[in-house]
Short mmCIF file of C-alpha atoms in Angstrom, two decimals:
data_model
loop_
_atom_site.label_atom_id
_atom_site.label_comp_id
_atom_site.label_asym_id
_atom_site.label_seq_id
_atom_site.Cartn_x
_atom_site.Cartn_y
_atom_site.Cartn_z
CA MET A 1 -4.30 16.60 -46.39
CA TYR A 2 -1.30 14.28 -46.59
CA ASN A 3 0.09 15.73 -43.36
CA PHE A 4 -3.29 15.35 -41.73
CA TRP A 5 -3.41 11.61 -42.43
CA ILE A 6 0.20 11.18 -41.34
CA GLN A 7 -0.69 12.96 -38.12
CA THR A 8 -3.79 10.79 -37.70
CA TRP A 9 -1.84 7.57 -38.14
CA THR A 10 1.02 8.72 -35.92
CA TYR A 11 -1.29 9.60 -33.03
CA TYR A 12 -3.11 6.32 -33.43
CA LYS A 13 -0.02 4.14 -33.63
CA GLY A 14 2.09 6.04 -31.14
CA LEU A 15 -0.39 6.68 -28.36
CA TYR A 16 -2.84 3.77 -28.43
CA ASP A 17 -1.08 1.14 -26.32
CA TRP A 18 -3.41 -1.70 -27.28
CA LEU A 19 -2.76 -1.43 -31.01
CA HIS A 20 -1.19 -4.84 -31.46
CA PRO A 21 -2.98 -8.01 -32.60
CA ARG A 22 -3.45 -9.53 -29.13
CA GLY A 23 -4.64 -6.32 -27.48
CA TYR A 24 -6.81 -5.23 -30.38
CA ILE A 25 -8.50 -8.60 -30.83
CA ALA A 26 -9.04 -8.87 -27.09
CA ASN A 27 -10.80 -5.51 -27.07
CA VAL A 28 -12.87 -5.59 -30.24
CA ILE A 29 -13.77 -9.27 -30.01
CA GLY A 30 -13.08 -10.62 -26.53
CA THR A 31 -14.55 -7.76 -24.51
CA PRO A 32 -17.91 -7.46 -26.33
CA VAL A 33 -18.28 -11.25 -26.42
CA MET A 34 -17.79 -11.52 -22.68
CA PHE A 35 -19.88 -8.50 -21.69
CA VAL A 36 -22.81 -9.38 -23.92
CA LEU A 37 -22.68 -13.01 -22.75
CA MET A 38 -22.44 -12.05 -19.09
CA TRP A 39 -25.31 -9.57 -19.12
CA ALA A 40 -27.54 -11.72 -21.31
CA MET A 41 -27.09 -14.61 -18.86
CA MET A 42 -27.66 -12.25 -15.98
CA GLY A 43 -30.95 -10.99 -17.50
CA ARG A 44 -32.12 -14.51 -18.17
CA TYR A 45 -31.33 -15.66 -14.64
CA ALA A 46 -32.60 -12.62 -12.76
CA ILE A 47 -35.67 -11.75 -14.86
CA ASP A 48 -36.55 -13.41 -18.18
CA PRO A 49 -35.30 -13.92 -21.79
CA ALA A 50 -36.72 -10.55 -22.85
CA ALA A 51 -34.54 -8.89 -20.22
CA SER A 52 -31.56 -10.81 -21.54
CA ALA A 53 -32.14 -9.28 -25.00
CA TYR A 54 -32.61 -5.83 -23.48
CA TYR A 55 -29.38 -6.03 -21.50
CA ALA A 56 -27.42 -7.55 -24.37
CA ILE A 57 -28.35 -4.67 -26.70
CA GLY A 58 -27.55 -2.12 -24.01
CA MET A 59 -24.24 -3.71 -23.15
CA ASN A 60 -23.26 -3.91 -26.79
CA VAL A 61 -23.59 -0.13 -27.06
CA SER A 62 -21.86 0.24 -23.70
CA THR A 63 -18.92 -1.89 -24.83
CA MET A 64 -18.61 0.11 -28.03
CA GLY A 65 -18.50 3.23 -25.87
CA TYR A 66 -15.98 1.66 -23.52
CA ASN A 67 -13.68 0.71 -26.40
CA ILE A 68 -13.72 4.19 -27.89
CA ILE A 69 -13.50 6.11 -24.61
CA SER A 70 -10.71 4.00 -23.14
CA ALA A 71 -8.69 4.16 -26.36
CA LEU A 72 -8.96 7.93 -26.74
CA THR A 73 -8.55 8.87 -23.08
CA MET A 74 -5.48 6.63 -22.94
CA SER A 75 -4.09 8.33 -26.03
CA TYR A 76 -4.51 11.78 -24.48
CA ALA A 77 -2.93 10.65 -21.21
CA ASN A 78 -0.03 9.11 -23.13
CA ASP A 79 0.46 12.28 -25.16
CA ARG A 80 1.18 14.14 -21.97
CA TRP A 81 3.05 11.23 -20.38
CA TYR A 82 5.36 10.90 -23.39
CA SER A 83 5.72 14.70 -23.58
CA GLY A 84 4.24 14.85 -27.07
CA LEU A 85 2.10 17.83 -26.12
CA THR A 86 5.18 19.92 -25.43
CA TYR A 87 6.25 19.60 -29.05
CA LEU A 88 2.77 20.35 -30.31
CA TYR A 89 2.63 23.57 -28.28
CA ILE A 90 5.78 24.96 -29.90
CA THR A 91 4.53 24.39 -33.45
CA LYS A 92 2.09 26.36 -35.55
CA ALA A 93 0.15 23.20 -36.43
CA ASN A 94 -3.54 23.78 -36.99
CA ARG A 95 -5.09 22.94 -33.64
CA PHE A 96 -8.49 21.98 -35.02
CA LEU A 97 -7.01 19.49 -37.47
CA ASN A 98 -4.77 18.22 -34.72
CA PHE A 99 -7.76 17.74 -32.44
CA LEU A 100 -9.72 16.01 -35.18
CA SER A 101 -6.85 13.74 -36.19
CA ARG A 102 -6.68 12.17 -32.74
CA CYS A 103 -10.01 10.42 -32.93
CA ILE A 104 -10.69 9.22 -36.47
CA PRO A 105 -9.18 5.68 -36.41
CA HIS A 106 -10.88 4.89 -33.11
CA TYR A 107 -14.21 5.11 -34.90
CA THR A 108 -13.54 1.75 -36.56
CA THR A 109 -12.57 0.22 -33.23
CA GLY A 110 -16.00 1.09 -31.86
CA LEU A 111 -17.81 -0.19 -34.91
CA LEU A 112 -15.92 -3.50 -34.94
CA SER A 113 -16.74 -3.96 -31.27
CA PHE A 114 -20.41 -3.33 -32.06
CA ILE A 115 -20.42 -5.89 -34.88
CA THR A 116 -18.93 -8.54 -32.58
CA GLY A 117 -21.61 -7.78 -30.02
CA MET A 118 -24.28 -8.16 -32.71
CA VAL A 119 -23.05 -11.68 -33.44
CA MET A 120 -23.33 -12.53 -29.75
CA ILE A 121 -26.83 -11.05 -29.57
CA ARG A 122 -27.80 -13.24 -32.51
CA LEU A 123 -26.33 -16.33 -30.86
CA ILE A 124 -27.59 -16.08 -27.31
CA THR A 125 -30.68 -13.90 -27.13
CA PRO A 126 -34.20 -14.27 -28.55
CA VAL A 127 -33.93 -11.07 -30.65
CA ASP A 128 -35.67 -11.60 -34.00
CA PHE A 129 -33.12 -10.41 -36.57
CA GLY A 130 -35.70 -10.78 -39.35
CA ALA A 131 -37.72 -7.94 -37.84
CA VAL A 132 -34.83 -5.51 -37.42
CA ASN A 133 -35.01 -2.18 -39.25
CA TRP A 134 -31.49 -2.45 -40.69
CA THR A 135 -31.32 0.99 -42.24
CA GLY A 136 -32.34 2.61 -39.00
CA LEU A 137 -29.96 0.41 -37.01
CA ILE A 138 -26.99 1.22 -39.22
CA VAL A 139 -27.66 4.96 -39.22
CA ALA A 140 -28.21 5.00 -35.47
CA THR A 141 -25.05 2.99 -34.81
CA LEU A 142 -22.90 5.21 -37.02
CA VAL A 143 -24.22 8.31 -35.27
CA VAL A 144 -23.80 6.83 -31.79
CA ALA A 145 -20.20 5.81 -32.54
CA ALA A 146 -19.44 9.35 -33.73
CA SER A 147 -21.13 10.82 -30.71
CA VAL A 148 -19.14 8.62 -28.30
CA LEU A 149 -16.02 9.71 -30.14
CA ALA A 150 -16.95 13.32 -29.37
CA LEU A 151 -17.49 12.49 -25.70
CA ALA A 152 -14.11 10.74 -25.61
CA GLN A 153 -12.48 13.83 -27.13
CA PHE A 154 -14.07 15.94 -24.42
CA LEU A 155 -12.94 13.52 -21.68
CA GLY A 156 -9.47 13.39 -23.17
CA ILE A 157 -8.86 16.93 -21.97
CA PHE A 158 -9.39 15.80 -18.38
CA CYS A 159 -6.86 13.04 -18.98
CA ILE A 160 -4.17 15.56 -19.85
CA ILE A 161 -5.13 17.79 -16.92
CA PHE A 162 -5.32 15.13 -14.19
CA THR A 163 -2.56 12.67 -13.39
CA GLU A 164 -4.73 9.54 -13.21
CA TRP A 165 -6.60 9.05 -16.49
CA LEU A 166 -8.12 5.84 -15.12
CA ASN A 167 -10.18 7.89 -12.67
CA THR A 168 -11.61 9.95 -15.54
CA LEU A 169 -12.33 6.78 -17.50
CA ALA A 170 -13.95 4.98 -14.55
CA PHE A 171 -16.01 8.02 -13.55
CA SER A 172 -17.35 8.50 -17.07
CA LEU A 173 -18.15 4.80 -17.42
CA GLY A 174 -19.89 4.79 -14.05
CA VAL A 175 -22.09 7.80 -14.91
CA THR A 176 -22.97 6.61 -18.40
CA PHE A 177 -23.70 3.11 -17.10
CA ILE A 178 -26.44 4.44 -14.86
CA LEU A 179 -27.85 7.29 -16.94
CA CYS A 180 -27.65 6.10 -20.55
CA GLY A 181 -30.18 3.29 -20.23
CA PHE A 182 -27.86 0.37 -20.98
CA VAL A 183 -29.51 -1.71 -18.29
CA LEU A 184 -31.82 0.55 -16.31
CA PRO A 185 -34.75 1.86 -18.37
CA LEU A 186 -34.70 5.67 -18.27
CA ASN A 187 -38.36 5.87 -17.26
CA ILE A 188 -37.62 4.58 -13.76
CA PHE A 189 -35.92 7.90 -12.99
CA PRO A 190 -37.59 11.23 -12.24
CA GLN A 191 -38.11 13.42 -15.30
CA TRP A 192 -35.21 15.77 -14.50
CA VAL A 193 -32.79 12.82 -14.18
CA GLN A 194 -34.03 11.50 -17.53
CA GLU A 195 -33.26 14.89 -19.09
CA ILE A 196 -29.75 14.81 -17.64
CA GLY A 197 -29.32 11.32 -19.07
CA LYS A 198 -30.39 12.60 -22.48
CA LEU A 199 -27.61 15.18 -22.38
CA LEU A 200 -25.12 12.31 -22.50
CA PRO A 201 -24.03 10.66 -25.73
CA MET A 202 -25.43 7.16 -26.31
CA THR A 203 -28.71 7.77 -24.42
CA ASN A 204 -30.76 9.04 -27.37
CA GLY A 205 -28.92 6.82 -29.83
CA LEU A 206 -29.64 3.76 -27.72
CA ILE A 207 -33.35 4.57 -27.79
CA ALA A 208 -33.12 4.62 -31.59
CA ILE A 209 -31.09 1.40 -31.67
CA ARG A 210 -33.60 -0.40 -29.47
CA ALA A 211 -36.43 0.88 -31.68
CA ALA A 212 -34.60 -0.34 -34.80
CA PHE A 213 -34.10 -3.76 -33.18
CA SER A 214 -37.83 -3.99 -32.53
CA GLY A 215 -38.51 -3.19 -36.19
CA ALA A 216 -40.01 0.28 -35.66
CA ALA A 217 -40.28 2.60 -38.68
CA PHE A 218 -37.47 5.15 -39.13
CA SER A 219 -39.98 7.98 -38.79
CA THR A 220 -40.58 6.99 -35.15
CA PHE A 221 -36.99 7.39 -34.02
CA TRP A 222 -35.31 9.84 -36.41
CA PHE A 223 -35.56 12.58 -33.81
CA ASP A 224 -33.58 10.48 -31.31
CA ILE A 225 -30.84 10.05 -33.91
CA LEU A 226 -30.85 13.78 -34.61
CA ARG A 227 -30.64 14.58 -30.92
CA GLU A 228 -27.79 12.09 -30.54
CA ALA A 229 -25.92 13.79 -33.40
CA LEU A 230 -26.47 17.25 -31.89
CA THR A 231 -25.29 16.01 -28.50
CA GLY A 232 -22.12 14.70 -30.11
CA ILE A 233 -21.48 17.99 -31.92
CA VAL A 234 -21.83 19.95 -28.65
CA TYR A 235 -19.34 17.67 -26.86
CA PHE A 236 -16.92 17.93 -29.76
CA VAL A 237 -17.07 21.74 -29.86
CA VAL A 238 -16.75 22.08 -26.07
CA GLY A 239 -13.90 19.53 -26.10
CA TYR A 240 -12.07 21.50 -28.77
CA TYR A 241 -12.39 24.77 -26.85
CA CYS A 242 -11.16 23.08 -23.68
CA PHE A 243 -8.21 21.69 -25.66
CA VAL A 244 -7.26 25.15 -26.91
CA PHE A 245 -7.96 26.74 -23.52
CA PHE A 246 -5.68 24.26 -21.73
CA GLU A 247 -2.87 25.18 -24.10
CA ARG A 248 -3.33 28.85 -23.20
CA VAL A 249 -3.25 28.02 -19.49
CA VAL A 250 -0.07 25.99 -19.96
CA LYS A 251 1.63 28.74 -21.95
CA ARG A 252 0.59 31.41 -19.49
CA SER A 253 1.68 29.48 -16.40
CA GLY A 254 4.60 27.63 -17.97
CA LYS A 255 3.52 24.47 -16.17
CA LEU A 256 3.01 21.14 -17.85
CA GLU A 257 4.39 18.73 -15.27
CA MET A 258 2.32 15.60 -14.65
CA GLU A 259 1.35 16.48 -11.08
CA GLN A 260 0.71 20.17 -11.75
CA TYR A 261 -3.06 20.12 -11.95
CA GLY A 262 -3.96 17.21 -9.66
CA MET B 1 11.67 -21.20 12.46
CA PHE B 2 11.24 -21.48 8.71
CA PHE B 3 7.50 -21.12 9.14
CA MET B 4 7.82 -17.95 11.24
CA ASN B 5 10.30 -16.45 8.81
CA THR B 6 7.88 -17.11 5.98
CA ILE B 7 5.10 -15.39 7.94
CA TYR B 8 7.38 -12.38 8.59
CA ALA B 9 8.25 -12.19 4.90
CA ILE B 10 4.60 -12.37 3.89
CA MET B 11 3.69 -9.64 6.39
CA ALA B 12 6.50 -7.40 5.17
CA ALA B 13 5.45 -7.87 1.55
CA PHE B 14 1.85 -7.22 2.58
CA ARG B 15 2.81 -3.91 4.24
CA GLN B 16 4.93 -2.79 1.31
CA HIS B 17 2.25 -3.52 -1.28
CA TRP B 18 -0.50 -2.04 0.89
CA LYS B 19 1.37 1.25 1.21
CA ASN B 20 2.13 1.26 -2.48
CA THR B 21 -1.51 0.65 -3.42
CA THR B 22 -3.14 3.05 -0.99
CA SER B 23 -0.75 5.89 -1.79
CA ASN B 24 -1.96 6.03 -5.39
CA MET B 25 -5.01 7.98 -6.44
CA TRP B 26 -5.70 5.49 -9.23
CA SER B 27 -7.19 3.11 -6.70
CA LEU B 28 -10.18 5.48 -6.54
CA SER B 29 -11.10 4.29 -10.03
CA PHE B 30 -12.25 0.98 -8.54
CA PHE B 31 -14.93 2.79 -6.57
CA PHE B 32 -15.94 5.05 -9.46
CA GLY B 33 -16.18 2.18 -11.90
CA SER B 34 -17.67 -0.59 -9.81
CA VAL B 35 -20.13 0.92 -7.40
CA PRO B 36 -22.65 2.22 -10.01
CA GLN B 37 -22.64 -1.15 -11.72
CA ILE B 38 -23.32 -3.03 -8.50
CA ALA B 39 -26.06 -0.57 -7.55
CA VAL B 40 -27.74 -1.51 -10.84
CA PHE B 41 -27.65 -5.15 -9.74
CA GLY B 42 -29.76 -4.13 -6.74
CA TRP B 43 -32.45 -2.80 -9.06
CA ILE B 44 -32.32 -5.88 -11.29
CA ALA B 45 -32.56 -8.25 -8.34
CA ILE B 46 -35.78 -6.76 -7.04
CA GLN B 47 -37.48 -7.08 -10.43
CA ASN B 48 -37.77 -10.77 -9.61
CA PRO B 49 -40.08 -11.65 -6.70
CA ASP B 50 -37.83 -14.60 -5.86
CA PRO B 51 -35.76 -13.32 -2.89
CA HIS B 52 -32.97 -15.78 -3.68
CA VAL B 53 -31.97 -13.69 -6.69
CA LEU B 54 -31.15 -10.72 -4.48
CA ALA B 55 -29.41 -13.00 -1.99
CA TYR B 56 -27.27 -14.61 -4.68
CA LEU B 57 -26.32 -11.30 -6.28
CA SER B 58 -25.56 -9.72 -2.93
CA VAL B 59 -22.85 -12.34 -2.40
CA GLY B 60 -21.64 -12.77 -5.97
CA ALA B 61 -21.65 -9.20 -7.31
CA PRO B 62 -19.32 -7.77 -4.63
CA PHE B 63 -16.90 -10.59 -5.40
CA GLY B 64 -16.94 -9.49 -9.02
CA THR B 65 -16.04 -6.00 -7.82
CA VAL B 66 -13.28 -7.33 -5.58
CA TRP B 67 -11.87 -9.27 -8.51
CA ASN B 68 -11.91 -6.25 -10.81
CA SER B 69 -10.19 -4.20 -8.11
CA VAL B 70 -7.44 -6.61 -7.17
CA PHE B 71 -6.59 -8.32 -10.43
CA PHE B 72 -4.21 -5.71 -11.80
CA GLY B 73 -2.44 -5.43 -8.47
CA ILE B 74 -1.84 -9.17 -8.22
CA ALA B 75 -1.22 -10.03 -11.85
CA GLY B 76 1.07 -7.08 -12.33
CA ALA B 77 2.96 -7.48 -9.05
CA LEU B 78 5.81 -9.60 -10.39
CA SER B 79 6.22 -7.70 -13.63
CA SER B 80 6.29 -4.46 -11.60
CA GLU B 81 9.16 -5.90 -9.54
CA ILE B 82 11.06 -6.64 -12.75
CA TRP B 83 10.15 -3.29 -14.32
CA ASN B 84 11.24 -1.36 -11.23
CA GLY B 85 14.44 -3.34 -10.84
CA THR B 86 13.57 -4.72 -7.40
CA ALA B 87 13.22 -8.35 -8.53
CA GLU B 88 17.01 -8.68 -8.41
CA PHE B 89 16.98 -7.91 -4.68
CA THR B 90 14.39 -10.62 -4.14
CA MET B 91 16.72 -12.98 -6.01
CA ILE B 92 19.59 -12.41 -3.61
CA SER B 93 17.35 -12.79 -0.57
CA ARG B 94 16.68 -16.20 0.95
CA THR B 95 12.95 -15.48 0.83
CA SER B 96 11.40 -17.03 -2.24
CA MET B 97 9.82 -14.67 -4.72
CA LEU B 98 6.54 -16.58 -4.47
CA THR B 99 6.38 -15.94 -0.71
CA ALA B 100 6.75 -12.21 -1.28
CA LEU B 101 4.10 -12.33 -4.00
CA ILE B 102 1.66 -14.15 -1.72
CA GLY B 103 2.00 -11.26 0.74
CA LYS B 104 1.36 -8.77 -2.05
CA ALA B 105 -1.64 -10.74 -3.30
CA MET B 106 -3.10 -10.80 0.19
CA ALA B 107 -2.65 -7.04 0.46
CA MET B 108 -4.56 -6.57 -2.76
CA MET B 109 -7.33 -8.92 -1.67
CA VAL B 110 -7.72 -7.08 1.64
CA PHE B 111 -7.71 -3.81 -0.30
CA GLY B 112 -10.59 -5.18 -2.37
CA ILE B 113 -12.75 -5.83 0.69
CA PRO B 114 -13.79 -2.17 1.28
CA VAL B 115 -14.64 -1.87 -2.42
CA GLY B 116 -16.82 -4.98 -2.08
CA ILE B 117 -18.46 -3.66 1.09
CA VAL B 118 -19.21 -0.26 -0.49
CA ALA B 119 -20.61 -2.04 -3.54
CA LEU B 120 -22.79 -4.30 -1.38
CA THR B 121 -24.06 -1.30 0.58
CA ALA B 122 -24.94 0.54 -2.64
CA MET B 123 -26.74 -2.55 -3.92
CA LEU B 124 -28.80 -3.07 -0.79
CA ALA B 125 -29.58 0.64 -0.59
CA VAL B 126 -31.08 0.42 -4.07
CA ALA B 127 -32.86 -2.86 -3.37
CA HIS B 128 -34.32 -1.65 -0.05
CA GLN B 129 -34.41 -5.27 1.05
CA TRP B 130 -32.28 -7.53 3.16
CA PRO B 131 -31.12 -10.67 1.35
CA VAL B 132 -32.73 -13.91 2.52
CA ILE B 133 -30.04 -16.54 3.09
CA ALA B 134 -31.12 -19.92 4.45
CA ASN B 135 -27.82 -20.72 6.12
CA ILE B 136 -25.64 -17.69 6.80
CA PRO B 137 -22.66 -19.52 8.40
CA LEU B 138 -22.38 -21.83 5.38
CA ALA B 139 -22.63 -18.84 3.03
CA PHE B 140 -19.85 -17.12 4.99
CA ILE B 141 -17.55 -20.15 4.90
CA SER B 142 -18.27 -20.64 1.19
CA SER B 143 -17.35 -16.99 0.64
CA ILE B 144 -13.96 -17.62 2.22
CA PHE B 145 -13.39 -20.36 -0.35
CA VAL B 146 -14.39 -17.94 -3.13
CA PHE B 147 -11.84 -15.51 -1.70
CA ILE B 148 -9.10 -18.15 -1.67
CA GLY B 149 -10.01 -19.25 -5.20
CA LEU B 150 -9.81 -15.70 -6.51
CA THR B 151 -6.42 -15.17 -4.86
CA ALA B 152 -5.07 -18.35 -6.45
CA THR B 153 -6.48 -17.34 -9.86
CA GLY B 154 -4.90 -13.90 -9.61
CA LEU B 155 -1.57 -15.30 -8.45
CA VAL B 156 -1.21 -17.67 -11.38
CA MET B 157 -1.43 -14.68 -13.68
CA ALA B 158 1.56 -12.92 -12.07
CA PRO B 159 4.27 -15.14 -13.62
CA VAL B 160 2.28 -15.41 -16.86
CA VAL B 161 2.26 -11.63 -17.22
CA ALA B 162 5.97 -11.48 -16.33
CA LEU B 163 6.85 -14.17 -18.89
CA ALA B 164 4.81 -12.37 -21.53
CA ARG B 165 7.11 -9.33 -21.01
CA GLY B 166 4.57 -6.60 -21.55
CA ARG B 167 2.82 -8.31 -24.45
CA THR B 168 -0.40 -8.66 -22.47
CA ALA B 169 -1.21 -4.93 -22.65
CA GLY B 170 -4.86 -4.45 -23.44
CA MET B 171 -5.80 -8.08 -22.87
CA PHE B 172 -6.85 -7.68 -19.25
CA THR B 173 -10.16 -6.04 -20.17
CA THR B 174 -11.17 -9.38 -21.64
CA PHE B 175 -9.62 -11.52 -18.94
CA LEU B 176 -11.44 -9.68 -16.13
CA PRO B 177 -15.00 -10.44 -17.34
CA ILE B 178 -14.03 -14.03 -18.24
CA ILE B 179 -13.39 -14.78 -14.58
CA VAL B 180 -16.53 -12.90 -13.49
CA ALA B 181 -18.69 -14.65 -16.10
CA PHE B 182 -17.35 -18.14 -15.44
CA SER B 183 -17.16 -17.87 -11.67
CA GLY B 184 -20.90 -17.38 -11.51
CA PHE B 185 -20.78 -14.09 -9.65
CA MET B 186 -23.78 -12.68 -11.53
CA TYR B 187 -25.75 -15.91 -11.98
CA PRO B 188 -25.29 -19.52 -10.94
CA VAL B 189 -22.90 -21.37 -13.24
CA SER B 190 -25.74 -23.83 -13.89
CA ALA B 191 -27.47 -21.03 -15.84
CA LEU B 192 -24.71 -21.13 -18.45
CA PRO B 193 -25.08 -23.32 -21.56
CA THR B 194 -23.78 -26.84 -20.80
CA GLY B 195 -20.44 -26.52 -22.58
CA LEU B 196 -19.64 -23.21 -20.92
CA GLY B 197 -20.72 -24.62 -17.55
CA VAL B 198 -18.08 -27.34 -17.87
CA VAL B 199 -15.42 -24.76 -18.76
CA ALA B 200 -16.51 -22.64 -15.80
CA HIS B 201 -15.84 -25.45 -13.37
CA ILE B 202 -12.12 -25.20 -14.12
CA LEU B 203 -12.20 -22.19 -11.80
CA PRO B 204 -12.09 -22.79 -8.04
CA SER B 205 -14.39 -19.81 -7.45
CA ALA B 206 -17.13 -21.43 -9.59
CA TRP B 207 -17.22 -24.46 -7.24
CA ALA B 208 -17.27 -22.22 -4.18
CA MET B 209 -20.14 -20.20 -5.67
CA ASP B 210 -22.05 -23.48 -6.11
CA SER B 211 -21.73 -23.88 -2.34
CA VAL B 212 -22.87 -20.28 -1.87
CA MET B 213 -25.99 -21.14 -3.89
CA GLN B 214 -26.59 -24.19 -1.70
CA ALA B 215 -26.25 -22.06 1.43
CA ILE B 216 -28.72 -19.50 0.09
CA MET B 217 -31.36 -22.01 -0.97
CA GLY B 218 -30.85 -24.28 2.03
CA PRO B 219 -28.41 -27.14 1.41
CA GLU B 220 -29.75 -30.28 -0.30
CA SER B 221 -27.17 -32.27 1.64
CA ALA B 222 -23.96 -31.65 3.54
CA TRP B 223 -22.01 -33.16 0.66
CA ALA B 224 -23.54 -30.69 -1.81
CA VAL B 225 -21.90 -27.87 0.15
CA ILE B 226 -18.71 -29.60 1.22
CA SER B 227 -18.00 -30.96 -2.28
CA GLY B 228 -17.98 -27.37 -3.55
CA TRP B 229 -15.46 -26.38 -0.89
CA LEU B 230 -13.36 -29.45 -1.56
CA TYR B 231 -13.17 -29.02 -5.33
CA SER B 232 -12.55 -25.32 -4.88
CA LEU B 233 -9.69 -26.01 -2.50
CA LEU B 234 -8.21 -28.70 -4.75
CA LEU B 235 -8.30 -26.43 -7.78
CA SER B 236 -6.82 -23.56 -5.75
CA ALA B 237 -4.01 -25.90 -4.65
CA PHE B 238 -3.50 -26.94 -8.26
CA LEU B 239 -3.32 -23.30 -9.37
CA LEU B 240 -0.82 -22.56 -6.62
CA ALA B 241 1.29 -25.52 -7.76
CA VAL B 242 1.20 -24.17 -11.32
CA THR B 243 2.10 -20.74 -9.96
CA TYR B 244 5.06 -22.22 -8.07
CA PHE B 245 6.28 -23.96 -11.22
CA LEU B 246 5.92 -20.79 -13.30
CA PHE B 247 7.78 -18.79 -10.67
CA LYS B 248 10.63 -21.24 -10.98
CA VAL B 249 10.63 -20.62 -14.73
CA VAL B 250 10.69 -16.86 -14.14
CA GLU B 251 13.49 -17.21 -11.60
CA ARG B 252 15.53 -19.41 -13.92
CA ARG B 253 15.18 -16.93 -16.75
CA LEU B 254 16.11 -14.02 -14.51
CA ARG B 255 19.14 -15.77 -13.07
CA ILE B 256 20.50 -17.50 -16.16
CA THR B 257 19.33 -15.99 -19.41
CA GLY B 258 18.19 -12.55 -18.28
CA LEU B 259 15.58 -12.78 -21.00
CA ILE B 260 12.73 -11.58 -18.89
CA THR B 261 13.68 -7.95 -18.61
CA TYR B 262 11.62 -5.53 -20.70
#
């Protein structure tokens, strides 16, 4: 276990470029503050105060997702950029533990971002914090953060395959922005689009988070949390198999140059 | 003669930066990341029966996209010169470094225009409505001032980033929405709480967006529009003066102490 935690810390410290006080504070405090403020003001101007609360909650989850996904995808891209993967491929290190170790510290980054966003929601929107179902909110948030982590692990593989990790990041953010219900309610889409949206992490969890904010009983949204957790597990498993599969491809072809796969 | 030489230098820098930007696949990320978000604005705008909301967002939101697309290219232009070892060649040339950077900034701004146009098209396609603008020529002229203001804001960051010597990594994700939120691209600055509204008017683009609002609603008076242009221009000039001063600092450090290298 000692080696596992050393590995976890090394990946975190060595590959996450924004892990210094200025960068970290900017991302876990500055970014959620600005995004929640911006979208709450936007909702108030364009529609009404209720919309401002709706957007603020959605953007808080979105910013948590952004923080986790950008951190992890960057770490994967850096691992290839700094040639760390080459050394991993010549060792007998347990690949599953290696895969797992890459994501753990980023969980806290997402949660801290969410907490900052909560403070902003309290300050600038009409959400009644006295009515919030706190147990449900905490459980839903913990599950959503884990599920986003799984999505980021899955996306990380594309960041070691393709040269430009920013394209992977931007594409994933663009798709989740539309289909996860951060701003657009899912029910405006046709049923089949809604189902696609629910295959993405954050969608089901956000339904639960919104329900918890409105004070709904846990029994009314436990299934959304369960579905969110299952979605996360699927992404994690698929991500792990892609990670192992890519190693096989590299070893078979002998090609790991940056521009090799596009 | 001096004037023509300056124009030639700006054009050459423009061409160089344009080629550099358009030859990289990472520029696709601007389209992936921004267009879905702006399309969402189209949906939000039509939730309000007031047609001015759509009109305001159809001007402001693409500017937010342009800003997000061009900021890295402008702010990072000088530090890239230092990083790549080409700043020294600019030092031995008679062309000032600021002149070259203005050409690069213009290239980035022009590069941002297609992103803005695609974003606007996506937004109007979702809205299925044409924005109602009371005075289109005034809105167009005001937009030019927004454009100038954004260029000046981006340029001032170039020497700041260079002087910070790489210590700004990870901070841009906060800086980007600050400018969008306080320029009033998603809502009029008057919608912000009073204190934040005052802060926002430090930015030249916020004044120009006030004029955009006047043009959309139908100007209360000529002064209401022209004052926005005037303050925007004055603040842009002030930012350019600050930029010039900071460039001198960068140049001094490069020539004398050499402390600016990474």
